[in-house]
Amino acid sequence: MNKELIKISSALIADGENFLQHIVDNNMDTLFLSVADGKYPKDIYFEFPESIVLDRVDFFTNHPTNDDGKITKYEILYKNSSSAKEWRSIYVSNTYSSKGIRIAKFEPILAKNMCLRIHASSSKKVAINNIEFYIREDLKEKLLEIFEDIDCKKIIESYSLKDIREFKINNKDYNFIGELCEVGKYIRLNGAIETVKTIKIQGVEKDISAEEFFENLKSNKPLVITPLNIFVEKQRELLLVTDKSTDIYIINEIGKDIIWKKERLGKGMNIIYSKDISGDLYLINNRVDLEMVVYNPIEKTNFKLGDNRFSQVLKDENLDKNIFVAGKSFNASLSKKWIVENFNESEFIQSIENLDTVLDYIYFLMERTDVYSENIVPFKTFFIQGKSIDREASYEKVDLGSYLSFANSPEKFFNKNIQNIINEDFCNVIRELFINENIVGVEVSKVFKFLLKQELYIRYLRIQPEVEDVTLNIWSKIRLVHGTERLIPKLIRGVIEPTLDNLVLVASQILERNLSIYFKEVYSLSEETIQGCEKYPSLHVDINWITYENQREYQLEEVRRFNEILRRNQ
């Protein structure tokens, strides 16, 4: 290939007369050198006069007098007119310390354009003396056996579907040939590729597994569902390319139950064909960072703050469909008709912020904030509106995780008035998700669930929830004596056994008061627990005297009596 015919371009600015064209002039004594620029990555683009098959790229990074521009880490990406209409990465280098030759070997690809992406270099400059592209003429000839031209957009008409399949099998050692054949077959069956959409998804799990993470938090695992904003039609092929293997889900219906069909995607080219159902495309509990390219997508409008305008929700005339609403800490499936009938734009945005605010507070209460930031990308609580035939809000658990269904009463979790979110149904289902009684035990989970409800009532309604259970009434008063919302996270962090004995002991340690005396008539504590609690003095003011309204006076009186006793003993 005559390198002088290659079109080369970059946003990098040449230092003096060290122009870009020197990269392809076959002269090792000349070089391209950019001026210093702290921004990375730095891209240099090559457009070939025609598509080529290649499996290696070499270049030299060698400033004659110093290390300026020495490329220490780089990546190679490519595009073509068929199987890679968007940039695809084919090679990422190690980190180099010395200047000189850089060799990138990779599986054969078909490329019309190539990008040399520099991720690190000396002096914030880029220096390249020469570049070589290693072309595979033998593989080019193979492609021309089945395609009309080397752009590989169209398979020769005389090739039947059986012939295409056999050609793929005969060339199974070359993945790129298989991908090109799939694209050619897709075009024959479905028409030309008119649009391409690239989707980038962030994985949810980082340093530890979800199972270990939620066991440590004494919590149930939520269903982590990510919409791809793509609709899959029944009995129609969808062509897509992924950079990693993953599972993908076609969700046909989100009512009280979620009806889905799972498809396995391999790295590279994939064809999705759903014989039985149409539906929206989702990832569920995706663990890896993923890039996906979808050909001829039927796009679905969903709403994410910062990505969409409220007017886009109204654009689709079909108001019978549900829309996916994404907040910072939640995802929700809501009726488009219900949204249009009940919200203007500011009220809709406010409702998203209200639910995020409440969930962030629950994360704080349940001792999640630090753990999330250190170990995991936040799992989002999944809410669904439900149907009118559903009788009550419910906590639903499936193999992949848990979600909350609201019996066609979405106003109980999605509301422009934050006080209206704190209702009996919301508190009942949210605490089922955040507190796993299989880990903390039935009795301890009962206490935690009540304390969570109490904190939400105090924070947002400024009232104490009604309580008839004698044991829970004692715990409600212990919270008031403690005086702050930090009681729950301290208890969660301190409990090491799923028993009320351990919980009472931990609470006594937190308040530094003997609380065992209040449980003797309602619960049989062990002697060991009682002795552990008796290391601390009793409350100087009877706990039964405290109420939500007089808690400030109670705490002042407790401190006054404590100081009085202290003075007497001096």
Coordinates of C-alpha atoms in Angstrom, one line a residue:
M1 CA 0.0 0.0 0.0
N2 CA 1.2 3.4 -0.9
K3 CA 1.3 5.2 2.5
E4 CA 1.3 8.6 0.7
L5 CA -2.4 7.9 -0.1
I6 CA -3.3 7.6 3.6
K7 CA -5.2 10.6 5.0
I8 CA -3.9 11.4 8.4
S9 CA -5.5 13.8 10.8
S10 CA -5.4 14.9 14.5
A11 CA -6.3 17.7 16.8
L12 CA -2.7 17.7 18.0
I13 CA -0.7 20.8 17.0
A14 CA 2.7 20.2 15.3
D15 CA 5.8 21.6 16.9
G16 CA 7.4 23.8 14.2
E17 CA 7.8 21.9 10.9
N18 CA 7.4 18.4 12.5
F19 CA 4.2 17.8 10.6
L20 CA 1.8 14.8 10.8
Q21 CA 2.6 13.7 7.3
H22 CA 6.1 12.7 8.5
I23 CA 4.5 9.7 10.1
V24 CA 3.8 8.2 6.7
D25 CA 6.7 9.5 4.6
N26 CA 8.9 6.3 5.0
N27 CA 11.7 8.5 6.3
M28 CA 13.1 7.5 9.8
D29 CA 15.0 10.8 10.0
T30 CA 11.9 12.9 10.0
L31 CA 9.2 12.8 12.8
F32 CA 5.9 14.2 13.9
L33 CA 6.3 16.1 17.2
S34 CA 3.3 17.7 18.9
V35 CA 3.5 20.7 21.2
A36 CA 3.0 20.0 24.9
D37 CA -0.6 19.4 25.8
G38 CA -1.8 17.9 29.1
K39 CA -5.0 16.4 27.8
Y40 CA -5.2 12.6 27.3
P41 CA -6.0 10.5 25.3
K42 CA -4.4 12.0 22.2
D43 CA -5.8 10.6 19.0
I44 CA -4.2 10.3 15.5
Y45 CA -6.5 9.1 12.7
F46 CA -5.6 7.2 9.6
E47 CA -8.1 6.8 6.6
F48 CA -6.9 4.2 4.1
P49 CA -7.7 4.6 0.4
E50 CA -9.6 1.3 0.5
S51 CA -10.5 -1.2 3.2
I52 CA -7.6 -3.4 4.2
V53 CA -7.1 -6.6 6.2
L54 CA -4.3 -6.3 8.7
D55 CA -3.0 -8.0 11.9
R56 CA -0.1 -5.9 13.0
V57 CA 0.9 -2.2 13.3
D58 CA 4.5 -1.0 14.1
F59 CA 5.6 2.5 14.8
F60 CA 8.7 4.3 16.1
T61 CA 8.7 6.9 18.8
N62 CA 12.2 8.2 18.9
H63 CA 13.1 11.9 19.3
P64 CA 16.7 12.2 18.1
T65 CA 18.1 14.2 21.1
N66 CA 15.8 13.6 24.1
D67 CA 12.8 11.7 25.4
D68 CA 10.2 14.4 24.3
G69 CA 7.1 12.7 23.0
K70 CA 8.1 9.2 23.9
I71 CA 4.9 7.1 23.8
T72 CA 4.7 4.9 26.9
K73 CA 1.1 3.6 26.6
Y74 CA -1.3 3.5 23.6
E75 CA -4.3 1.8 22.1
I76 CA -5.4 0.9 18.6
L77 CA -9.0 1.3 17.4
Y78 CA -10.5 0.7 14.0
K79 CA -13.7 1.2 11.9
N80 CA -15.1 -0.3 8.7
S81 CA -18.2 0.1 6.6
S82 CA -19.7 -3.2 7.7
S83 CA -19.1 -4.9 11.0
A84 CA -17.5 -2.0 12.9
K85 CA -19.3 1.2 12.0
E86 CA -18.3 2.7 15.4
W87 CA -14.8 2.7 16.8
R88 CA -13.7 -0.7 18.2
S89 CA -10.6 -1.3 20.3
I90 CA -8.4 -4.1 19.1
Y91 CA -5.2 -3.6 21.1
V92 CA -4.0 -1.9 24.3
S93 CA -0.3 -1.8 25.0
N94 CA 1.7 -2.4 28.1
T95 CA 3.5 0.5 29.6
Y96 CA 7.0 1.2 28.1
S97 CA 9.9 3.0 29.7
S98 CA 12.3 3.3 26.7
K99 CA 11.8 4.9 23.4
G100 CA 12.0 3.0 20.1
I101 CA 9.8 0.6 18.3
R102 CA 6.3 -0.3 19.3
I103 CA 4.8 -3.5 18.0
A104 CA 1.0 -4.2 18.1
K105 CA -0.1 -7.7 17.0
F106 CA -3.7 -8.7 17.1
E107 CA -6.3 -10.9 15.4
P108 CA -6.9 -10.0 11.8
I109 CA -9.4 -7.2 11.2
L110 CA -11.0 -5.4 8.3
A111 CA -10.3 -1.6 8.6
K112 CA -11.1 1.5 6.5
N113 CA -10.1 3.8 9.4
M114 CA -7.7 3.4 12.2
C115 CA -7.0 5.4 15.4
L116 CA -3.7 5.5 17.3
R117 CA -4.8 6.6 20.8
I118 CA -2.0 7.7 23.1
H119 CA -2.8 7.4 26.8
A120 CA 0.6 8.4 28.2
S121 CA 3.8 10.1 26.8
S122 CA 6.8 12.0 27.9
S123 CA 6.7 15.8 28.3
K124 CA 3.0 15.8 27.4
K125 CA 4.1 15.6 23.7
V126 CA 3.8 12.9 21.0
A127 CA 6.7 11.9 18.8
I128 CA 6.3 9.4 15.9
N129 CA 9.0 8.8 13.2
N130 CA 7.3 6.2 11.1
I131 CA 4.4 3.7 11.0
E132 CA 3.9 0.4 9.2
F133 CA 0.6 -1.5 8.6
Y134 CA 1.0 -5.2 7.9
I135 CA -1.6 -6.2 5.3
R136 CA -3.0 -9.7 4.8
E137 CA -3.5 -10.0 1.1
D138 CA -4.4 -13.7 1.5
L139 CA -7.4 -12.9 3.8
K140 CA -8.4 -10.1 1.4
E141 CA -8.7 -12.7 -1.3
K142 CA -10.8 -14.9 0.9
L143 CA -13.3 -12.1 1.5
L144 CA -13.6 -11.3 -2.2
E145 CA -14.7 -14.9 -2.7
I146 CA -18.0 -14.1 -1.0
F147 CA -18.4 -10.3 -0.9
E148 CA -18.9 -8.0 -3.9
D149 CA -16.0 -5.8 -2.9
I150 CA -13.5 -5.4 -0.1
D151 CA -15.9 -3.0 1.9
C152 CA -17.8 -6.2 2.6
K153 CA -21.2 -4.5 2.7
K154 CA -22.9 -7.0 0.4
I155 CA -22.6 -10.8 -0.1
I156 CA -22.6 -12.0 -3.7
E157 CA -26.2 -12.9 -4.7
S158 CA -25.3 -16.4 -5.8
Y159 CA -24.4 -17.3 -2.3
S160 CA -27.3 -19.0 -0.5
L161 CA -27.7 -18.9 3.3
K162 CA -26.3 -22.4 3.4
D163 CA -23.3 -21.3 1.4
I164 CA -22.7 -18.4 3.9
R165 CA -22.9 -20.8 6.9
E166 CA -20.4 -23.2 5.3
F167 CA -18.0 -20.3 4.4
K168 CA -18.1 -19.2 8.1
I169 CA -17.4 -22.8 9.2
N170 CA -14.5 -23.1 6.8
N171 CA -13.0 -19.9 8.1
K172 CA -13.8 -20.4 11.8
D173 CA -10.2 -19.5 12.7
Y174 CA -10.9 -15.9 11.7
N175 CA -13.5 -14.3 13.9
F176 CA -13.7 -11.1 11.8
I177 CA -14.8 -13.2 8.8
G178 CA -17.6 -14.7 10.8
E179 CA -18.7 -11.2 11.9
L180 CA -18.7 -9.9 8.4
C181 CA -20.7 -12.8 7.2
E182 CA -23.3 -12.2 9.9
V183 CA -23.6 -8.6 8.9
G184 CA -23.9 -9.5 5.2
K185 CA -26.6 -12.1 6.0
Y186 CA -28.5 -9.6 8.2
I187 CA -28.5 -7.0 5.4
R188 CA -29.8 -9.6 2.9
L189 CA -32.7 -10.5 5.2
N190 CA -33.5 -7.2 6.8
G191 CA -32.3 -4.5 4.4
A192 CA -29.5 -1.9 4.7
I193 CA -28.0 -0.7 7.9
E194 CA -29.2 2.8 8.3
T195 CA -28.5 3.7 11.9
V196 CA -26.0 2.5 14.5
K197 CA -26.1 3.2 18.3
T198 CA -23.3 2.8 20.7
I199 CA -24.2 2.1 24.4
K200 CA -21.7 2.2 27.3
I201 CA -22.7 0.6 30.6
Q202 CA -20.9 0.7 33.9
G203 CA -20.8 -2.6 35.8
V204 CA -22.2 -2.7 39.3
E205 CA -19.8 -4.9 41.2
K206 CA -16.2 -4.0 42.0
D207 CA -14.0 -5.5 44.7
I208 CA -16.4 -8.0 46.3
S209 CA -19.4 -10.1 45.1
A210 CA -22.9 -8.9 45.6
E211 CA -23.7 -11.9 47.8
E212 CA -20.9 -11.1 50.2
F213 CA -21.6 -7.4 50.1
F214 CA -25.2 -7.7 51.1
E215 CA -24.5 -10.4 53.7
N216 CA -22.1 -8.0 55.3
L217 CA -24.8 -5.3 55.3
K218 CA -27.4 -7.7 56.7
S219 CA -29.6 -6.7 53.7
N220 CA -31.4 -8.3 50.8
K221 CA -30.0 -8.0 47.3
P222 CA -32.0 -5.7 45.0
L223 CA -32.7 -6.4 41.4
V224 CA -30.3 -4.1 39.5
I225 CA -31.9 -3.4 36.2
T226 CA -30.4 -1.3 33.4
P227 CA -32.5 -0.2 30.4
L228 CA -30.7 -0.1 27.1
N229 CA -33.5 2.0 25.5
I230 CA -33.9 -0.5 22.7
F231 CA -37.1 -2.3 21.7
V232 CA -36.9 -5.8 20.3
E233 CA -39.7 -6.9 17.9
K234 CA -40.9 -10.4 17.9
Q235 CA -39.6 -12.6 15.1
R236 CA -37.2 -9.9 13.8
E237 CA -33.4 -10.1 14.1
L238 CA -31.4 -7.6 16.0
L239 CA -27.7 -7.3 15.3
L240 CA -25.3 -6.1 17.9
V241 CA -21.6 -6.2 18.9
T242 CA -20.3 -6.3 22.5
D243 CA -16.8 -6.0 23.7
K244 CA -17.4 -8.7 26.5
S245 CA -19.7 -11.6 27.1
T246 CA -22.8 -11.0 29.1
D247 CA -26.5 -11.9 29.6
I248 CA -29.2 -9.7 28.2
Y249 CA -32.9 -9.7 28.9
I250 CA -35.9 -9.0 26.7
I251 CA -38.6 -7.8 29.2
N252 CA -42.1 -8.3 27.9
E253 CA -44.1 -7.0 30.8
I254 CA -43.5 -5.3 34.1
G255 CA -46.6 -5.7 36.3
K256 CA -46.5 -7.2 39.8
D257 CA -44.4 -9.9 38.1
I258 CA -41.6 -9.2 35.6
I259 CA -41.7 -11.4 32.5
W260 CA -38.4 -11.8 30.7
K261 CA -36.5 -13.9 28.3
K262 CA -32.7 -14.3 28.7
E263 CA -30.2 -14.3 25.9
R264 CA -26.5 -15.0 26.2
L265 CA -24.2 -12.6 24.3
G266 CA -20.7 -13.5 23.3
K267 CA -17.8 -11.1 22.8
G268 CA -18.1 -9.8 19.2
M269 CA -21.0 -10.1 16.8
N270 CA -24.4 -11.3 18.1
I271 CA -27.9 -11.9 16.6
I272 CA -30.9 -11.6 18.9
Y273 CA -34.0 -13.3 17.6
S274 CA -37.1 -13.5 19.8
K275 CA -39.6 -16.0 18.5
D276 CA -42.3 -15.6 21.1
I277 CA -42.2 -12.1 22.7
S278 CA -41.5 -8.5 21.9
G279 CA -40.1 -6.3 24.6
D280 CA -37.5 -3.8 25.8
L281 CA -33.9 -4.7 26.2
Y282 CA -32.3 -4.7 29.6
L283 CA -29.2 -5.8 31.5
I284 CA -29.9 -7.3 35.0
N285 CA -27.2 -7.4 37.6
N286 CA -24.5 -6.7 35.0
R287 CA -21.1 -7.1 36.6
V288 CA -18.8 -5.7 34.0
D289 CA -18.1 -2.4 32.2
L290 CA -19.6 -3.0 28.8
E291 CA -19.7 -1.3 25.4
M292 CA -22.3 -2.4 22.9
V293 CA -23.0 -1.4 19.3
V294 CA -26.6 -1.9 18.0
Y295 CA -27.5 -1.9 14.3
N296 CA -30.8 -0.5 13.1
P297 CA -32.1 -0.1 16.7
I298 CA -35.8 0.7 17.4
E299 CA -35.1 3.2 20.2
K300 CA -37.3 3.5 23.3
T301 CA -37.6 6.7 25.2
N302 CA -36.9 6.5 28.9
F303 CA -36.2 9.3 31.4
K304 CA -32.9 9.9 33.2
L305 CA -32.3 13.3 34.9
G306 CA -29.7 15.2 32.8
D307 CA -30.1 13.0 29.7
N308 CA -33.7 13.8 28.7
R309 CA -36.3 16.6 28.8
F310 CA -39.7 16.1 30.3
S311 CA -41.2 17.0 26.9
Q312 CA -39.7 13.8 25.5
V313 CA -41.9 11.8 27.8
L314 CA -44.9 13.4 26.2
K315 CA -43.7 13.0 22.6
D316 CA -44.8 9.4 22.1
E317 CA -48.6 9.4 21.5
N318 CA -48.9 5.9 22.9
L319 CA -49.6 6.7 26.6
D320 CA -50.6 3.1 27.4
K321 CA -46.9 2.1 27.7
N322 CA -44.8 2.3 30.8
I323 CA -41.6 4.5 30.9
F324 CA -38.4 3.7 32.8
V325 CA -37.5 6.6 35.1
A326 CA -33.9 6.6 36.5
G327 CA -32.9 8.5 39.6
K328 CA -29.5 8.5 41.3
S329 CA -30.5 5.8 43.8
F330 CA -33.5 4.2 42.1
N331 CA -35.0 2.9 38.9
A332 CA -38.8 2.9 38.4
S333 CA -41.3 1.6 35.9
L334 CA -44.1 4.1 35.7
S335 CA -47.2 4.5 33.5
K336 CA -46.6 7.3 31.0
K337 CA -50.4 8.1 31.2
W338 CA -50.2 8.5 34.9
I339 CA -47.2 10.8 34.7
V340 CA -48.8 13.0 32.1
E341 CA -52.0 13.3 34.1
N342 CA -50.4 14.1 37.4
F343 CA -47.2 16.1 36.8
N344 CA -45.8 19.2 35.1
E345 CA -42.1 19.3 34.5
S346 CA -41.0 20.8 37.8
E347 CA -43.2 18.5 39.8
F348 CA -41.9 15.5 37.9
I349 CA -38.3 16.5 38.6
Q350 CA -39.1 17.2 42.2
S351 CA -40.6 13.7 42.6
I352 CA -37.4 12.2 41.4
E353 CA -35.3 14.3 43.8
N354 CA -37.7 13.4 46.7
L355 CA -37.3 9.7 46.2
D356 CA -33.5 10.0 45.8
T357 CA -33.4 12.1 49.0
V358 CA -35.3 9.5 51.1
L359 CA -33.3 6.6 49.7
D360 CA -30.0 8.4 50.4
Y361 CA -31.1 8.9 54.0
I362 CA -31.9 5.2 54.3
Y363 CA -28.5 4.3 52.9
F364 CA -27.0 6.5 55.6
L365 CA -29.2 4.9 58.3
M366 CA -28.4 1.4 57.2
E367 CA -24.6 2.1 57.3
R368 CA -24.2 1.8 53.5
T369 CA -22.8 5.1 52.3
D370 CA -19.1 4.4 53.1
V371 CA -19.3 0.8 52.0
Y372 CA -20.9 1.9 48.6
S373 CA -18.3 4.5 47.9
E374 CA -15.4 2.2 48.7
N375 CA -16.4 -1.2 47.3
I376 CA -19.3 -0.9 44.9
V377 CA -21.1 1.2 42.3
P378 CA -24.5 1.9 44.0
F379 CA -27.2 -0.7 43.6
K380 CA -30.4 1.1 42.7
T381 CA -33.7 0.1 44.3
F382 CA -36.2 -1.0 41.7
F383 CA -39.8 0.2 42.0
I384 CA -42.7 -0.8 39.8
Q385 CA -46.1 0.8 39.6
G386 CA -48.0 -2.5 39.5
K387 CA -51.5 -3.1 38.1
S388 CA -54.9 -2.2 39.3
I389 CA -55.7 -5.8 40.0
D390 CA -52.8 -6.0 42.6
R391 CA -54.3 -5.7 46.1
E392 CA -51.4 -4.2 48.1
A393 CA -47.9 -3.0 47.9
S394 CA -45.4 -5.9 48.1
Y395 CA -41.8 -6.9 48.4
E396 CA -41.1 -9.3 45.6
K397 CA -38.1 -11.6 45.5
V398 CA -36.8 -13.5 42.4
D399 CA -33.6 -15.5 41.8
L400 CA -31.8 -12.4 40.5
G401 CA -32.8 -10.0 43.3
S402 CA -35.6 -8.1 44.9
Y403 CA -37.9 -5.3 43.9
L404 CA -40.9 -3.3 45.2
S405 CA -44.4 -3.4 43.6
F406 CA -46.9 -0.7 44.5
A407 CA -50.3 -2.1 43.5
N408 CA -51.0 0.6 41.0
S409 CA -50.4 3.3 43.6
P410 CA -47.2 4.9 42.5
E411 CA -48.0 8.1 44.4
K412 CA -46.9 6.1 47.5
F413 CA -43.3 6.2 46.4
F414 CA -43.2 8.8 43.6
N415 CA -44.6 12.0 44.8
K416 CA -44.0 15.8 44.5
N417 CA -44.6 16.1 48.3
I418 CA -41.8 14.2 50.1
Q419 CA -44.0 13.8 53.2
N420 CA -46.5 11.7 51.2
I421 CA -43.7 9.1 50.5
I422 CA -43.5 8.3 54.2
N423 CA -46.6 6.1 54.4
E424 CA -47.4 2.7 55.8
D425 CA -47.0 0.8 52.5
F426 CA -43.7 2.5 51.6
C427 CA -42.2 1.8 55.0
N428 CA -43.4 -1.8 55.1
V429 CA -41.8 -2.8 51.7
I430 CA -38.7 -0.7 51.9
R431 CA -37.6 -2.2 55.2
E432 CA -38.1 -5.7 53.8
L433 CA -35.6 -4.9 51.1
F434 CA -33.0 -3.3 53.4
I435 CA -33.2 -5.8 56.3
N436 CA -32.7 -9.5 55.8
E437 CA -34.2 -11.5 58.6
N438 CA -32.5 -14.6 57.4
I439 CA -29.2 -13.0 58.4
V440 CA -30.1 -10.9 61.5
G441 CA -32.9 -13.2 62.8
V442 CA -36.6 -12.7 63.0
E443 CA -36.6 -11.0 66.4
V444 CA -33.7 -8.6 65.6
S445 CA -35.1 -7.8 62.2
K446 CA -38.4 -6.9 63.8
V447 CA -36.6 -4.3 65.9
F448 CA -34.5 -2.9 63.0
K449 CA -37.6 -2.6 60.8
F450 CA -39.4 -0.6 63.4
L451 CA -36.5 1.6 64.1
L452 CA -36.1 2.3 60.4
K453 CA -39.8 3.3 60.2
Q454 CA -39.4 5.4 63.3
E455 CA -36.5 7.3 61.8
L456 CA -38.4 8.1 58.6
Y457 CA -41.4 9.3 60.5
I458 CA -39.2 11.5 62.8
R459 CA -37.2 12.9 59.9
Y460 CA -39.9 13.7 57.4
L461 CA -43.2 13.8 59.4
R462 CA -41.9 15.1 62.7
I463 CA -44.0 12.6 64.6
Q464 CA -43.5 9.3 66.5
P465 CA -45.2 6.3 64.8
E466 CA -47.8 4.5 66.8
V467 CA -46.6 1.3 68.4
E468 CA -48.7 -1.2 70.3
D469 CA -46.0 -4.0 70.7
V470 CA -44.6 -3.7 74.3
T471 CA -41.0 -4.6 73.2
L472 CA -41.0 -2.2 70.2
N473 CA -42.3 0.5 72.5
I474 CA -39.2 0.1 74.7
W475 CA -37.0 0.3 71.6
S476 CA -38.8 3.5 70.4
K477 CA -38.0 5.1 73.8
I478 CA -34.3 3.9 73.6
R479 CA -34.0 5.7 70.3
L480 CA -35.5 8.9 71.9
V481 CA -33.0 8.7 74.8
H482 CA -30.1 8.2 72.3
G483 CA -31.3 11.5 70.7
T484 CA -29.9 11.0 67.1
E485 CA -30.5 8.9 64.0
R486 CA -27.1 7.3 64.5
L487 CA -28.6 4.6 66.7
I488 CA -29.5 2.3 63.8
P489 CA -26.0 2.3 62.1
K490 CA -24.3 1.8 65.5
L491 CA -26.6 -1.2 66.2
I492 CA -26.0 -2.7 62.7
R493 CA -22.3 -2.3 63.1
G494 CA -22.3 -3.7 66.7
V495 CA -24.6 -6.8 66.5
I496 CA -22.6 -10.0 65.9
E497 CA -25.3 -12.5 66.9
P498 CA -28.9 -12.6 65.5
T499 CA -30.4 -12.5 69.0
L500 CA -32.3 -9.9 71.2
D501 CA -29.8 -10.6 73.9
N502 CA -26.9 -9.4 71.8
L503 CA -29.0 -6.4 70.6
V504 CA -29.8 -5.3 74.1
L505 CA -26.2 -5.6 75.1
V506 CA -25.0 -3.6 72.2
A507 CA -27.6 -0.9 72.9
S508 CA -26.4 -0.7 76.5
Q509 CA -22.9 -0.3 75.3
I510 CA -23.9 2.5 72.9
L511 CA -25.9 4.5 75.5
E512 CA -23.5 3.5 78.3
R513 CA -26.6 2.7 80.4
N514 CA -28.0 -0.6 81.8
L515 CA -31.1 -1.2 79.6
S516 CA -31.6 -4.8 80.6
I517 CA -34.0 -3.8 83.4
Y518 CA -36.6 -2.6 80.9
F519 CA -36.7 -6.0 79.1
K520 CA -37.0 -8.3 82.1
E521 CA -40.8 -8.3 82.0
V522 CA -41.1 -8.8 78.2
Y523 CA -38.1 -10.9 77.4
S524 CA -36.0 -13.5 79.2
L525 CA -32.5 -12.2 79.0
S526 CA -29.5 -14.6 79.8
E527 CA -27.5 -14.0 82.9
E528 CA -24.5 -13.3 80.8
T529 CA -26.3 -10.5 79.0
I530 CA -27.6 -9.0 82.2
Q531 CA -24.1 -9.0 83.7
G532 CA -22.7 -7.3 80.6
C533 CA -25.4 -4.6 80.8
E534 CA -24.9 -4.1 84.6
K535 CA -21.4 -2.8 83.9
Y536 CA -23.2 0.5 83.1
P537 CA -25.3 2.6 85.4
S538 CA -29.0 2.7 85.1
L539 CA -30.8 5.7 83.6
H540 CA -31.4 8.3 86.2
V541 CA -34.8 9.2 84.8
D542 CA -37.3 6.5 84.1
I543 CA -37.3 5.7 80.4
N544 CA -41.1 5.4 80.4
W545 CA -41.3 9.2 81.0
I546 CA -39.8 10.1 77.6
T547 CA -42.0 11.0 74.6
Y548 CA -41.2 12.5 71.2
E549 CA -42.5 15.9 72.5
N550 CA -40.5 16.0 75.7
Q551 CA -37.3 14.2 74.7
R552 CA -35.3 17.4 75.0
E553 CA -36.5 18.0 78.5
Y554 CA -35.8 14.4 79.4
Q555 CA -32.2 14.5 78.1
L556 CA -31.5 17.7 80.1
E557 CA -33.0 16.2 83.2
E558 CA -30.9 13.0 82.7
V559 CA -27.7 15.0 82.4
R560 CA -28.7 17.2 85.4
R561 CA -29.2 14.1 87.6
F562 CA -26.0 12.5 86.3
N563 CA -23.9 15.6 87.2
E564 CA -25.6 15.8 90.6
I565 CA -24.6 12.3 91.4
L566 CA -21.1 12.9 90.1
R567 CA -20.7 15.9 92.4
R568 CA -21.9 13.9 95.4
N569 CA -19.3 11.2 94.8
Q570 CA -16.4 13.6 94.5

